PDB file of C-alpha atoms in Angstrom:
ATOM      1  CA  UNK A   1     -66.414 257.211 -29.962  1.00  0.00           C
ATOM      2  CA  UNK A   2     -68.211 259.406 -27.153  1.00  0.00           C
ATOM      3  CA  UNK A   3     -70.920 258.617 -24.557  1.00  0.00           C
ATOM      4  CA  UNK A   4     -73.595 261.108 -26.765  1.00  0.00           C
ATOM      5  CA  UNK A   5     -72.578 259.756 -30.055  1.00  0.00           C
ATOM      6  CA  UNK A   6     -72.981 255.673 -29.058  1.00  0.00           C
ATOM      7  CA  UNK A   7     -76.817 256.482 -27.516  1.00  0.00           C
ATOM      8  CA  UNK A   8     -77.323 258.283 -30.510  1.00  0.00           C
ATOM      9  CA  UNK A   9     -76.005 255.573 -32.976  1.00  0.00           C
ATOM     10  CA  UNK A  10     -78.163 252.900 -30.945  1.00  0.00           C
ATOM     11  CA  UNK A  11     -81.004 254.891 -31.125  1.00  0.00           C
ATOM     12  CA  UNK A  12     -81.453 254.722 -34.800  1.00  0.00           C
ATOM     13  CA  UNK A  13     -80.708 250.780 -34.368  1.00  0.00           C
ATOM     14  CA  UNK A  14     -83.365 250.246 -32.195  1.00  0.00           C
ATOM     15  CA  UNK A  15     -85.765 253.344 -34.965  1.00  0.00           C
ATOM     16  CA  UNK A  16     -84.851 251.136 -37.520  1.00  0.00           C
ATOM     17  CA  UNK A  17     -86.983 248.081 -35.965  1.00  0.00           C
ATOM     18  CA  UNK A  18     -89.270 250.531 -34.795  1.00  0.00           C
ATOM     19  CA  UNK A  19     -90.439 249.055 -31.347  1.00  0.00           C
ATOM     20  CA  UNK A  20     -89.136 246.231 -28.664  1.00  0.00           C
ATOM     21  CA  UNK A  21     -91.855 244.390 -29.430  1.00  0.00           C
ATOM     22  CA  UNK A  22     -90.950 244.406 -33.139  1.00  0.00           C
ATOM     23  CA  UNK A  23     -87.280 243.219 -31.860  1.00  0.00           C
ATOM     24  CA  UNK A  24     -88.675 240.499 -30.108  1.00  0.00           C
ATOM     25  CA  UNK A  25     -91.276 239.631 -32.987  1.00  0.00           C
ATOM     26  CA  UNK A  26     -87.864 239.533 -35.095  1.00  0.00           C
ATOM     27  CA  UNK A  27     -86.094 237.332 -32.964  1.00  0.00           C
ATOM     28  CA  UNK A  28     -88.840 235.367 -31.936  1.00  0.00           C
ATOM     29  CA  UNK A  29     -88.469 234.434 -36.134  1.00  0.00           C
ATOM     30  CA  UNK A  30     -85.326 233.371 -36.410  1.00  0.00           C
ATOM     31  CA  UNK A  31     -85.206 230.510 -33.256  1.00  0.00           C
ATOM     32  CA  UNK A  32     -87.472 228.154 -35.077  1.00  0.00           C
ATOM     33  CA  UNK A  33     -85.413 228.591 -38.170  1.00  0.00           C
ATOM     34  CA  UNK A  34     -86.802 226.671 -41.681  1.00  0.00           C
ATOM     35  CA  UNK A  35     -90.130 226.695 -39.632  1.00  0.00           C
ATOM     36  CA  UNK A  36     -92.047 223.928 -38.249  1.00  0.00           C
ATOM     37  CA  UNK A  37     -91.959 221.178 -41.267  1.00  0.00           C
ATOM     38  CA  UNK A  38     -88.282 221.890 -41.834  1.00  0.00           C
ATOM     39  CA  UNK A  39     -87.377 220.804 -38.307  1.00  0.00           C
ATOM     40  CA  UNK A  40     -89.537 217.879 -38.250  1.00  0.00           C
ATOM     41  CA  UNK A  41     -87.511 216.933 -41.466  1.00  0.00           C
ATOM     42  CA  UNK A  42     -84.604 218.047 -39.740  1.00  0.00           C
ATOM     43  CA  UNK A  43     -85.265 215.736 -35.906  1.00  0.00           C
ATOM     44  CA  UNK A  44     -87.439 213.159 -37.103  1.00  0.00           C
ATOM     45  CA  UNK A  45     -86.473 212.025 -40.248  1.00  0.00           C
ATOM     46  CA  UNK A  46     -82.990 212.262 -40.442  1.00  0.00           C
ATOM     47  CA  UNK A  47     -82.405 211.851 -36.769  1.00  0.00           C
ATOM     48  CA  UNK A  48     -80.345 215.234 -36.141  1.00  0.00           C
ATOM     49  CA  UNK A  49     -80.180 217.430 -33.885  1.00  0.00           C
ATOM     50  CA  UNK A  50     -80.979 221.624 -34.302  1.00  0.00           C
ATOM     51  CA  UNK A  51     -78.005 224.106 -34.532  1.00  0.00           C
ATOM     52  CA  UNK A  52     -78.656 225.884 -31.005  1.00  0.00           C
ATOM     53  CA  UNK A  53     -78.629 222.193 -29.510  1.00  0.00           C
ATOM     54  CA  UNK A  54     -75.498 221.381 -30.962  1.00  0.00           C
ATOM     55  CA  UNK A  55     -74.414 224.380 -29.850  1.00  0.00           C
ATOM     56  CA  UNK A  56     -74.851 223.769 -26.105  1.00  0.00           C
ATOM     57  CA  UNK A  57     -72.962 219.780 -26.583  1.00  0.00           C
ATOM     58  CA  UNK A  58     -70.096 221.893 -27.651  1.00  0.00           C
ATOM     59  CA  UNK A  59     -69.320 225.391 -25.708  1.00  0.00           C
ATOM     60  CA  UNK A  60     -68.791 225.462 -21.999  1.00  0.00           C
ATOM     61  CA  UNK A  61     -72.777 227.133 -21.040  1.00  0.00           C
ATOM     62  CA  UNK A  62     -75.116 228.361 -23.098  1.00  0.00           C
ATOM     63  CA  UNK A  63     -73.499 232.256 -22.388  1.00  0.00           C
ATOM     64  CA  UNK A  64     -71.841 233.165 -25.836  1.00  0.00           C
ATOM     65  CA  UNK A  65     -72.194 236.242 -28.267  1.00  0.00           C
ATOM     66  CA  UNK A  66     -73.775 235.228 -31.506  1.00  0.00           C
ATOM     67  CA  UNK A  67     -72.612 238.011 -34.172  1.00  0.00           C
ATOM     68  CA  UNK A  68     -75.150 238.879 -37.113  1.00  0.00           C
ATOM     69  CA  UNK A  69     -78.183 237.041 -35.668  1.00  0.00           C
ATOM     70  CA  UNK A  70     -80.813 239.404 -37.553  1.00  0.00           C
ATOM     71  CA  UNK A  71     -78.684 238.837 -41.186  1.00  0.00           C
ATOM     72  CA  UNK A  72     -81.058 237.320 -44.181  1.00  0.00           C
ATOM     73  CA  UNK A  73     -84.701 238.998 -42.892  1.00  0.00           C
ATOM     74  CA  UNK A  74     -86.024 241.489 -45.547  1.00  0.00           C
ATOM     75  CA  UNK A  75     -84.244 240.284 -48.933  1.00  0.00           C
ATOM     76  CA  UNK A  76     -85.187 240.863 -52.575  1.00  0.00           C
ATOM     77  CA  UNK A  77     -85.454 237.211 -53.083  1.00  0.00           C
ATOM     78  CA  UNK A  78     -87.412 236.675 -49.676  1.00  0.00           C
ATOM     79  CA  UNK A  79     -86.058 235.735 -45.792  1.00  0.00           C
ATOM     80  CA  UNK A  80     -83.379 233.838 -44.758  1.00  0.00           C
ATOM     81  CA  UNK A  81     -83.305 233.127 -41.567  1.00  0.00           C
ATOM     82  CA  UNK A  82     -79.727 234.520 -39.406  1.00  0.00           C
ATOM     83  CA  UNK A  83     -78.553 233.341 -42.971  1.00  0.00           C
ATOM     84  CA  UNK A  84     -78.790 230.076 -42.683  1.00  0.00           C
ATOM     85  CA  UNK A  85     -76.364 229.778 -39.767  1.00  0.00           C
ATOM     86  CA  UNK A  86     -75.171 230.566 -36.015  1.00  0.00           C
ATOM     87  CA  UNK A  87     -71.832 232.091 -35.803  1.00  0.00           C
ATOM     88  CA  UNK A  88     -70.780 234.107 -32.720  1.00  0.00           C
ATOM     89  CA  UNK A  89     -67.964 233.448 -29.796  1.00  0.00           C
ATOM     90  CA  UNK A  90     -67.501 231.329 -26.706  1.00  0.00           C
ATOM     91  CA  UNK A  91     -66.190 229.295 -24.953  1.00  0.00           C
ATOM     92  CA  UNK A  92     -65.075 225.750 -25.418  1.00  0.00           C
ATOM     93  CA  UNK A  93     -63.208 223.612 -22.738  1.00  0.00           C
ATOM     94  CA  UNK A  94     -61.998 226.928 -21.553  1.00  0.00           C
ATOM     95  CA  UNK A  95     -60.757 228.312 -24.626  1.00  0.00           C
ATOM     96  CA  UNK A  96     -62.241 231.548 -26.469  1.00  0.00           C
ATOM     97  CA  UNK A  97     -63.364 230.393 -30.230  1.00  0.00           C
ATOM     98  CA  UNK A  98     -65.609 231.586 -33.572  1.00  0.00           C
ATOM     99  CA  UNK A  99     -67.759 229.714 -34.381  1.00  0.00           C
ATOM    100  CA  UNK A 100     -69.749 228.975 -37.107  1.00  0.00           C
ATOM    101  CA  UNK A 101     -73.005 226.429 -37.328  1.00  0.00           C
ATOM    102  CA  UNK A 102     -74.929 226.183 -40.874  1.00  0.00           C
ATOM    103  CA  UNK A 103     -78.874 225.805 -39.973  1.00  0.00           C
ATOM    104  CA  UNK A 104     -79.688 223.166 -42.242  1.00  0.00           C
ATOM    105  CA  UNK A 105     -83.204 224.070 -41.497  1.00  0.00           C
ATOM    106  CA  UNK A 106     -82.909 227.060 -43.307  1.00  0.00           C
ATOM    107  CA  UNK A 107     -83.587 226.145 -47.228  1.00  0.00           C
ATOM    108  CA  UNK A 108     -81.108 222.733 -46.378  1.00  0.00           C
ATOM    109  CA  UNK A 109     -78.155 224.874 -45.371  1.00  0.00           C
ATOM    110  CA  UNK A 110     -77.617 226.203 -48.432  1.00  0.00           C
ATOM    111  CA  UNK A 111     -75.416 228.963 -49.128  1.00  0.00           C
ATOM    112  CA  UNK A 112     -76.491 232.396 -50.469  1.00  0.00           C
ATOM    113  CA  UNK A 113     -74.765 235.719 -50.901  1.00  0.00           C
ATOM    114  CA  UNK A 114     -75.861 236.802 -47.110  1.00  0.00           C
ATOM    115  CA  UNK A 115     -74.331 233.571 -46.107  1.00  0.00           C
ATOM    116  CA  UNK A 116     -70.839 234.599 -46.946  1.00  0.00           C
ATOM    117  CA  UNK A 117     -71.087 237.787 -46.274  1.00  0.00           C
ATOM    118  CA  UNK A 118     -72.059 236.301 -42.597  1.00  0.00           C
ATOM    119  CA  UNK A 119     -69.844 234.011 -42.654  1.00  0.00           C
ATOM    120  CA  UNK A 120     -66.270 236.009 -43.990  1.00  0.00           C
ATOM    121  CA  UNK A 121     -67.480 238.566 -40.714  1.00  0.00           C
ATOM    122  CA  UNK A 122     -67.430 236.316 -38.382  1.00  0.00           C
ATOM    123  CA  UNK A 123     -64.191 234.780 -39.867  1.00  0.00           C
ATOM    124  CA  UNK A 124     -62.715 238.171 -40.038  1.00  0.00           C
ATOM    125  CA  UNK A 125     -63.388 238.210 -36.176  1.00  0.00           C
ATOM    126  CA  UNK A 126     -61.403 235.288 -35.299  1.00  0.00           C
ATOM    127  CA  UNK A 127     -58.393 236.755 -36.967  1.00  0.00           C
ATOM    128  CA  UNK A 128     -58.491 240.174 -35.747  1.00  0.00           C
ATOM    129  CA  UNK A 129     -58.966 238.622 -32.471  1.00  0.00           C
ATOM    130  CA  UNK A 130     -56.424 235.554 -33.445  1.00  0.00           C
ATOM    131  CA  UNK A 131     -59.443 232.248 -31.769  1.00  0.00           C
ATOM    132  CA  UNK A 132     -59.347 229.160 -32.577  1.00  0.00           C
ATOM    133  CA  UNK A 133     -62.335 228.932 -35.284  1.00  0.00           C
ATOM    134  CA  UNK A 134     -64.501 225.884 -35.016  1.00  0.00           C
ATOM    135  CA  UNK A 135     -66.819 224.711 -38.171  1.00  0.00           C
ATOM    136  CA  UNK A 136     -70.452 222.906 -38.113  1.00  0.00           C
ATOM    137  CA  UNK A 137     -70.775 221.866 -41.276  1.00  0.00           C
ATOM    138  CA  UNK A 138     -74.162 220.783 -42.588  1.00  0.00           C
ATOM    139  CA  UNK A 139     -74.075 222.906 -45.880  1.00  0.00           C
ATOM    140  CA  UNK A 140     -76.365 221.487 -49.307  1.00  0.00           C
ATOM    141  CA  UNK A 141     -74.105 223.648 -51.499  1.00  0.00           C
ATOM    142  CA  UNK A 142     -74.547 226.992 -53.192  1.00  0.00           C
ATOM    143  CA  UNK A 143     -78.166 228.418 -54.058  1.00  0.00           C
ATOM    144  CA  UNK A 144     -77.376 227.865 -57.476  1.00  0.00           C
ATOM    145  CA  UNK A 145     -80.623 230.804 -59.098  1.00  0.00           C
ATOM    146  CA  UNK A 146     -77.791 233.398 -57.099  1.00  0.00           C
ATOM    147  CA  UNK A 147     -74.944 232.173 -57.895  1.00  0.00           C
ATOM    148  CA  UNK A 148     -73.852 234.261 -60.273  1.00  0.00           C
ATOM    149  CA  UNK A 149     -73.639 237.126 -57.166  1.00  0.00           C
ATOM    150  CA  UNK A 150     -71.649 234.803 -55.095  1.00  0.00           C
ATOM    151  CA  UNK A 151     -67.796 234.309 -56.669  1.00  0.00           C
ATOM    152  CA  UNK A 152     -67.738 237.600 -58.530  1.00  0.00           C
ATOM    153  CA  UNK A 153     -65.883 239.456 -55.772  1.00  0.00           C
ATOM    154  CA  UNK A 154     -62.390 239.012 -53.892  1.00  0.00           C
ATOM    155  CA  UNK A 155     -64.805 239.495 -50.794  1.00  0.00           C
ATOM    156  CA  UNK A 156     -67.628 237.089 -51.911  1.00  0.00           C
ATOM    157  CA  UNK A 157     -67.586 232.819 -51.797  1.00  0.00           C
ATOM    158  CA  UNK A 158     -63.727 232.098 -52.645  1.00  0.00           C
ATOM    159  CA  UNK A 159     -62.863 234.278 -50.226  1.00  0.00           C
ATOM    160  CA  UNK A 160     -63.804 231.968 -47.756  1.00  0.00           C
ATOM    161  CA  UNK A 161     -61.033 229.044 -48.373  1.00  0.00           C
ATOM    162  CA  UNK A 162     -58.763 232.152 -48.338  1.00  0.00           C
ATOM    163  CA  UNK A 163     -59.361 232.771 -45.237  1.00  0.00           C
ATOM    164  CA  UNK A 164     -59.009 229.814 -43.941  1.00  0.00           C
ATOM    165  CA  UNK A 165     -55.547 229.514 -45.398  1.00  0.00           C
ATOM    166  CA  UNK A 166     -54.813 232.786 -44.148  1.00  0.00           C
ATOM    167  CA  UNK A 167     -55.854 231.383 -40.145  1.00  0.00           C
ATOM    168  CA  UNK A 168     -53.697 227.937 -40.729  1.00  0.00           C
ATOM    169  CA  UNK A 169     -50.104 230.525 -41.832  1.00  0.00           C
ATOM    170  CA  UNK A 170     -50.781 232.638 -38.911  1.00  0.00           C
ATOM    171  CA  UNK A 171     -51.397 229.700 -36.456  1.00  0.00           C
ATOM    172  CA  UNK A 172     -54.447 230.274 -35.644  1.00  0.00           C
ATOM    173  CA  UNK A 173     -56.291 226.688 -35.278  1.00  0.00           C
ATOM    174  CA  UNK A 174     -59.521 225.487 -36.864  1.00  0.00           C
ATOM    175  CA  UNK A 175     -61.574 222.378 -36.469  1.00  0.00           C
ATOM    176  CA  UNK A 176     -64.537 221.186 -38.668  1.00  0.00           C
ATOM    177  CA  UNK A 177     -66.977 218.904 -37.452  1.00  0.00           C
ATOM    178  CA  UNK A 178     -69.156 217.399 -39.923  1.00  0.00           C
ATOM    179  CA  UNK A 179     -72.736 216.869 -39.182  1.00  0.00           C
ATOM    180  CA  UNK A 180     -74.672 216.609 -42.339  1.00  0.00           C
ATOM    181  CA  UNK A 181     -74.806 217.112 -45.957  1.00  0.00           C
ATOM    182  CA  UNK A 182     -71.140 218.615 -47.109  1.00  0.00           C
ATOM    183  CA  UNK A 183     -71.564 219.526 -50.952  1.00  0.00           C
ATOM    184  CA  UNK A 184     -68.744 221.472 -53.223  1.00  0.00           C
ATOM    185  CA  UNK A 185     -68.184 224.506 -51.008  1.00  0.00           C
ATOM    186  CA  UNK A 186     -69.486 222.926 -47.664  1.00  0.00           C
ATOM    187  CA  UNK A 187     -66.954 219.816 -48.784  1.00  0.00           C
ATOM    188  CA  UNK A 188     -64.067 221.995 -49.691  1.00  0.00           C
ATOM    189  CA  UNK A 189     -64.588 224.101 -46.681  1.00  0.00           C
ATOM    190  CA  UNK A 190     -63.325 221.183 -43.795  1.00  0.00           C
ATOM    191  CA  UNK A 191     -60.965 219.720 -45.715  1.00  0.00           C
ATOM    192  CA  UNK A 192     -58.935 222.237 -45.231  1.00  0.00           C
ATOM    193  CA  UNK A 193     -58.808 222.752 -41.621  1.00  0.00           C
ATOM    194  CA  UNK A 194     -55.939 221.589 -39.067  1.00  0.00           C
ATOM    195  CA  UNK A 195     -58.566 218.585 -37.905  1.00  0.00           C
ATOM    196  CA  UNK A 196     -61.888 217.586 -39.043  1.00  0.00           C
ATOM    197  CA  UNK A 197     -64.677 215.391 -37.344  1.00  0.00           C
ATOM    198  CA  UNK A 198     -67.328 212.992 -38.436  1.00  0.00           C
ATOM    199  CA  UNK A 199     -71.254 211.622 -38.206  1.00  0.00           C
ATOM    200  CA  UNK A 200     -71.673 208.117 -39.195  1.00  0.00           C
ATOM    201  CA  UNK A 201     -74.396 207.830 -41.376  1.00  0.00           C
ATOM    202  CA  UNK A 202     -75.801 211.621 -40.449  1.00  0.00           C
ATOM    203  CA  UNK A 203     -72.073 212.805 -42.541  1.00  0.00           C
ATOM    204  CA  UNK A 204     -70.925 212.935 -45.905  1.00  0.00           C
ATOM    205  CA  UNK A 205     -68.578 214.467 -47.732  1.00  0.00           C
ATOM    206  CA  UNK A 206     -68.483 214.782 -51.642  1.00  0.00           C
ATOM    207  CA  UNK A 207     -68.068 216.938 -54.407  1.00  0.00           C
ATOM    208  CA  UNK A 208     -71.466 215.895 -56.302  1.00  0.00           C
ATOM    209  CA  UNK A 209     -74.029 213.861 -54.297  1.00  0.00           C
ATOM    210  CA  UNK A 210     -76.022 210.792 -55.605  1.00  0.00           C
ATOM    211  CA  UNK A 211     -78.432 212.736 -58.187  1.00  0.00           C
ATOM    212  CA  UNK A 212     -75.310 213.988 -59.849  1.00  0.00           C
ATOM    213  CA  UNK A 213     -73.443 211.518 -59.942  1.00  0.00           C
ATOM    214  CA  UNK A 214     -76.161 209.430 -61.559  1.00  0.00           C
ATOM    215  CA  UNK A 215     -76.680 212.363 -64.412  1.00  0.00           C
ATOM    216  CA  UNK A 216     -73.260 212.358 -64.677  1.00  0.00           C
ATOM    217  CA  UNK A 217     -72.285 209.031 -65.368  1.00  0.00           C
ATOM    218  CA  UNK A 218     -75.177 206.826 -64.937  1.00  0.00           C
ATOM    219  CA  UNK A 219     -73.696 205.630 -61.666  1.00  0.00           C
ATOM    220  CA  UNK A 220     -76.216 204.744 -59.025  1.00  0.00           C
ATOM    221  CA  UNK A 221     -74.527 205.618 -55.310  1.00  0.00           C
ATOM    222  CA  UNK A 222     -75.142 205.772 -51.720  1.00  0.00           C
ATOM    223  CA  UNK A 223     -74.331 208.769 -49.936  1.00  0.00           C
ATOM    224  CA  UNK A 224     -72.614 206.797 -47.543  1.00  0.00           C
ATOM    225  CA  UNK A 225     -70.265 205.272 -50.158  1.00  0.00           C
ATOM    226  CA  UNK A 226     -69.692 207.722 -51.921  1.00  0.00           C
ATOM    227  CA  UNK A 227     -68.345 210.460 -49.283  1.00  0.00           C
ATOM    228  CA  UNK A 228     -69.728 208.702 -45.703  1.00  0.00           C
ATOM    229  CA  UNK A 229     -67.389 208.749 -42.417  1.00  0.00           C
ATOM    230  CA  UNK A 230     -66.097 204.829 -43.279  1.00  0.00           C
ATOM    231  CA  UNK A 231     -65.076 206.128 -46.272  1.00  0.00           C
ATOM    232  CA  UNK A 232     -63.286 209.392 -45.599  1.00  0.00           C
ATOM    233  CA  UNK A 233     -61.851 207.793 -41.806  1.00  0.00           C
ATOM    234  CA  UNK A 234     -60.905 204.466 -43.290  1.00  0.00           C
ATOM    235  CA  UNK A 235     -60.156 204.628 -47.339  1.00  0.00           C
ATOM    236  CA  UNK A 236     -59.500 208.084 -48.103  1.00  0.00           C
ATOM    237  CA  UNK A 237     -57.538 209.418 -44.924  1.00  0.00           C
ATOM    238  CA  UNK A 238     -59.794 212.844 -45.671  1.00  0.00           C
ATOM    239  CA  UNK A 239     -61.180 212.806 -42.179  1.00  0.00           C
ATOM    240  CA  UNK A 240     -59.851 212.922 -38.811  1.00  0.00           C
ATOM    241  CA  UNK A 241     -61.911 211.633 -36.045  1.00  0.00           C
ATOM    242  CA  UNK A 242     -64.998 208.833 -36.362  1.00  0.00           C
ATOM    243  CA  UNK A 243     -67.930 209.253 -34.624  1.00  0.00           C
ATOM    244  CA  UNK A 244     -70.825 207.085 -33.945  1.00  0.00           C
ATOM    245  CA  UNK A 245     -73.474 209.512 -32.761  1.00  0.00           C
ATOM    246  CA  UNK A 246     -73.724 213.829 -32.599  1.00  0.00           C
ATOM    247  CA  UNK A 247     -73.014 213.536 -28.621  1.00  0.00           C
ATOM    248  CA  UNK A 248     -69.733 211.788 -29.155  1.00  0.00           C
ATOM    249  CA  UNK A 249     -68.551 214.392 -31.906  1.00  0.00           C
ATOM    250  CA  UNK A 250     -68.833 217.659 -30.022  1.00  0.00           C
ATOM    251  CA  UNK A 251     -67.096 215.891 -26.802  1.00  0.00           C
ATOM    252  CA  UNK A 252     -64.475 214.172 -28.975  1.00  0.00           C
ATOM    253  CA  UNK A 253     -64.221 218.347 -30.160  1.00  0.00           C
ATOM    254  CA  UNK A 254     -63.533 219.297 -26.938  1.00  0.00           C
ATOM    255  CA  UNK A 255     -61.435 216.978 -26.033  1.00  0.00           C
ATOM    256  CA  UNK A 256     -59.249 217.973 -29.292  1.00  0.00           C
ATOM    257  CA  UNK A 257     -60.055 221.877 -28.574  1.00  0.00           C
ATOM    258  CA  UNK A 258     -57.438 220.968 -24.991  1.00  0.00           C
ATOM    259  CA  UNK A 259     -55.073 219.620 -27.455  1.00  0.00           C
ATOM    260  CA  UNK A 260     -53.981 223.432 -29.173  1.00  0.00           C
ATOM    261  CA  UNK A 261     -52.086 224.231 -26.890  1.00  0.00           C
ATOM    262  CA  UNK A 262     -53.065 227.764 -28.017  1.00  0.00           C
ATOM    263  CA  UNK A 263     -52.859 229.142 -24.090  1.00  0.00           C
ATOM    264  CA  UNK A 264     -50.455 227.294 -22.832  1.00  0.00           C
ATOM    265  CA  UNK A 265     -51.065 226.203 -19.017  1.00  0.00           C
ATOM    266  CA  UNK A 266     -49.566 228.739 -16.295  1.00  0.00           C
ATOM    267  CA  UNK A 267     -46.100 227.524 -15.528  1.00  0.00           C
ATOM    268  CA  UNK A 268     -47.512 228.166 -11.546  1.00  0.00           C
ATOM    269  CA  UNK A 269     -49.863 224.493 -11.825  1.00  0.00           C
ATOM    270  CA  UNK A 270     -47.926 221.897  -9.940  1.00  0.00           C
ATOM    271  CA  UNK A 271     -49.610 219.691  -9.635  1.00  0.00           C
ATOM    272  CA  UNK A 272     -50.151 216.775 -12.557  1.00  0.00           C
ATOM    273  CA  UNK A 273     -52.043 213.991 -12.865  1.00  0.00           C
ATOM    274  CA  UNK A 274     -50.604 211.283 -12.726  1.00  0.00           C
ATOM    275  CA  UNK A 275     -51.026 207.556 -14.860  1.00  0.00           C
ATOM    276  CA  UNK A 276     -53.802 205.516 -14.010  1.00  0.00           C
ATOM    277  CA  UNK A 277     -52.248 202.408 -14.675  1.00  0.00           C
ATOM    278  CA  UNK A 278     -47.993 202.027 -13.347  1.00  0.00           C
ATOM    279  CA  UNK A 279     -45.221 202.600 -15.259  1.00  0.00           C
ATOM    280  CA  UNK A 280     -43.583 199.941 -13.321  1.00  0.00           C
ATOM    281  CA  UNK A 281     -45.649 196.917 -14.472  1.00  0.00           C
ATOM    282  CA  UNK A 282     -43.964 197.268 -18.174  1.00  0.00           C
ATOM    283  CA  UNK A 283     -41.784 194.794 -17.843  1.00  0.00           C
ATOM    284  CA  UNK A 284     -44.204 191.862 -16.827  1.00  0.00           C
ATOM    285  CA  UNK A 285     -46.254 192.819 -19.657  1.00  0.00           C
ATOM    286  CA  UNK A 286     -43.409 192.081 -22.199  1.00  0.00           C
ATOM    287  CA  UNK A 287     -43.397 189.337 -24.106  1.00  0.00           C
ATOM    288  CA  UNK A 288     -41.296 187.040 -23.574  1.00  0.00           C
ATOM    289  CA  UNK A 289     -41.240 185.889 -27.459  1.00  0.00           C
ATOM    290  CA  UNK A 290     -40.463 187.625 -30.651  1.00  0.00           C
ATOM    291  CA  UNK A 291     -43.200 185.218 -31.823  1.00  0.00           C
ATOM    292  CA  UNK A 292     -45.710 187.774 -30.111  1.00  0.00           C
ATOM    293  CA  UNK A 293     -45.857 191.995 -29.910  1.00  0.00           C
ATOM    294  CA  UNK A 294     -45.971 194.147 -27.637  1.00  0.00           C
ATOM    295  CA  UNK A 295     -49.509 195.945 -27.253  1.00  0.00           C
ATOM    296  CA  UNK A 296     -48.697 199.564 -27.961  1.00  0.00           C
ATOM    297  CA  UNK A 297     -51.288 200.937 -26.332  1.00  0.00           C
ATOM    298  CA  UNK A 298     -49.107 200.451 -23.151  1.00  0.00           C
ATOM    299  CA  UNK A 299     -48.824 204.661 -24.200  1.00  0.00           C
ATOM    300  CA  UNK A 300     -51.874 205.390 -21.154  1.00  0.00           C
ATOM    301  CA  UNK A 301     -49.129 204.484 -18.822  1.00  0.00           C
ATOM    302  CA  UNK A 302     -47.067 207.328 -19.451  1.00  0.00           C
ATOM    303  CA  UNK A 303     -49.670 209.993 -20.067  1.00  0.00           C
ATOM    304  CA  UNK A 304     -52.138 212.196 -18.198  1.00  0.00           C
ATOM    305  CA  UNK A 305     -55.025 210.393 -16.877  1.00  0.00           C
ATOM    306  CA  UNK A 306     -53.956 207.358 -19.210  1.00  0.00           C
ATOM    307  CA  UNK A 307     -55.803 209.588 -21.368  1.00  0.00           C
ATOM    308  CA  UNK A 308     -54.641 209.525 -25.466  1.00  0.00           C
ATOM    309  CA  UNK A 309     -57.149 211.508 -27.896  1.00  0.00           C
ATOM    310  CA  UNK A 310     -55.874 209.138 -30.784  1.00  0.00           C
ATOM    311  CA  UNK A 311     -55.703 210.874 -34.329  1.00  0.00           C
ATOM    312  CA  UNK A 312     -56.697 208.929 -37.225  1.00  0.00           C
ATOM    313  CA  UNK A 313     -57.495 205.818 -35.560  1.00  0.00           C
ATOM    314  CA  UNK A 314     -59.383 204.147 -38.373  1.00  0.00           C
ATOM    315  CA  UNK A 315     -56.551 205.406 -40.841  1.00  0.00           C
ATOM    316  CA  UNK A 316     -53.401 203.204 -41.461  1.00  0.00           C
ATOM    317  CA  UNK A 317     -54.320 200.638 -38.335  1.00  0.00           C
ATOM    318  CA  UNK A 318     -50.899 199.804 -37.358  1.00  0.00           C
ATOM    319  CA  UNK A 319     -49.402 202.797 -36.729  1.00  0.00           C
ATOM    320  CA  UNK A 320     -50.705 204.843 -33.307  1.00  0.00           C
ATOM    321  CA  UNK A 321     -51.011 208.032 -33.622  1.00  0.00           C
ATOM    322  CA  UNK A 322     -52.590 210.621 -30.942  1.00  0.00           C
ATOM    323  CA  UNK A 323     -52.775 213.884 -28.124  1.00  0.00           C
ATOM    324  CA  UNK A 324     -51.947 213.556 -24.664  1.00  0.00           C
ATOM    325  CA  UNK A 325     -50.233 214.981 -22.069  1.00  0.00           C
ATOM    326  CA  UNK A 326     -47.018 214.191 -19.463  1.00  0.00           C
ATOM    327  CA  UNK A 327     -46.130 215.536 -16.439  1.00  0.00           C
ATOM    328  CA  UNK A 328     -49.128 218.523 -17.211  1.00  0.00           C
TER     329      UNK A 328
END
């Protein structure tokens, strides 16, 4: 593309938005998400972080490339700011990743046709550039009045799950953080990834919520009992990591990124962090009788910095599994 052609295209793009002032107005509108009332309910009543606050805790810094920020404006069925999600490319623990984060202040994070288009575009960027993909899932399912426009083509909603399977086959790691309600398609999304984290009392995963269960079977059940953090980390095993609060979930996610081995360290690295505790003490810690067992968590005397990213800590508790570095 010549510089002249690029300049001409940019001029047409800016002209379509009018002046720079109008562009700023659009951006300011998008930053407000679903509006003051929705933000109040999201933060005060539901005690959840806003989507950009979540990204601030997940990413290395505030500098990231946002994809399709103006998607969802001026549609026939009204405005859907940022297509009810924030997508982009940023660094997580030094590794470039694509992220797709639902904004539940925009119509409860419902999926609209434009939401699907934006999500598929972000996944396409991840596939073409072989970038790990992180999903922050806070999705109430499909906007039912427009569901006829969501599943009628190969590039509609079902393609999202197809792309997840393709990325897994290509060995492109994917991670999901359940930081809100995940209903129907939102539930499928997070169980198809390599690893998933859920936030207690905030994250829930179910094919249908309590109201639909009540309507279908007459049974009354709470969101937590139906698909909460305790159920999915201790009983179903669908989710790998349990977080007591949101901030812990994003720190856990950052730690998981370091275990992907997606970019191996350079061979020239010679300094290796040793365990905090000496392996020479292992014999002294061994039980004298078979009536007692050895605490298997003594692996902290073998791993670098005595760190272990424990996998499914609450599921099958007689077995310890996890990720760690040994000699770098």
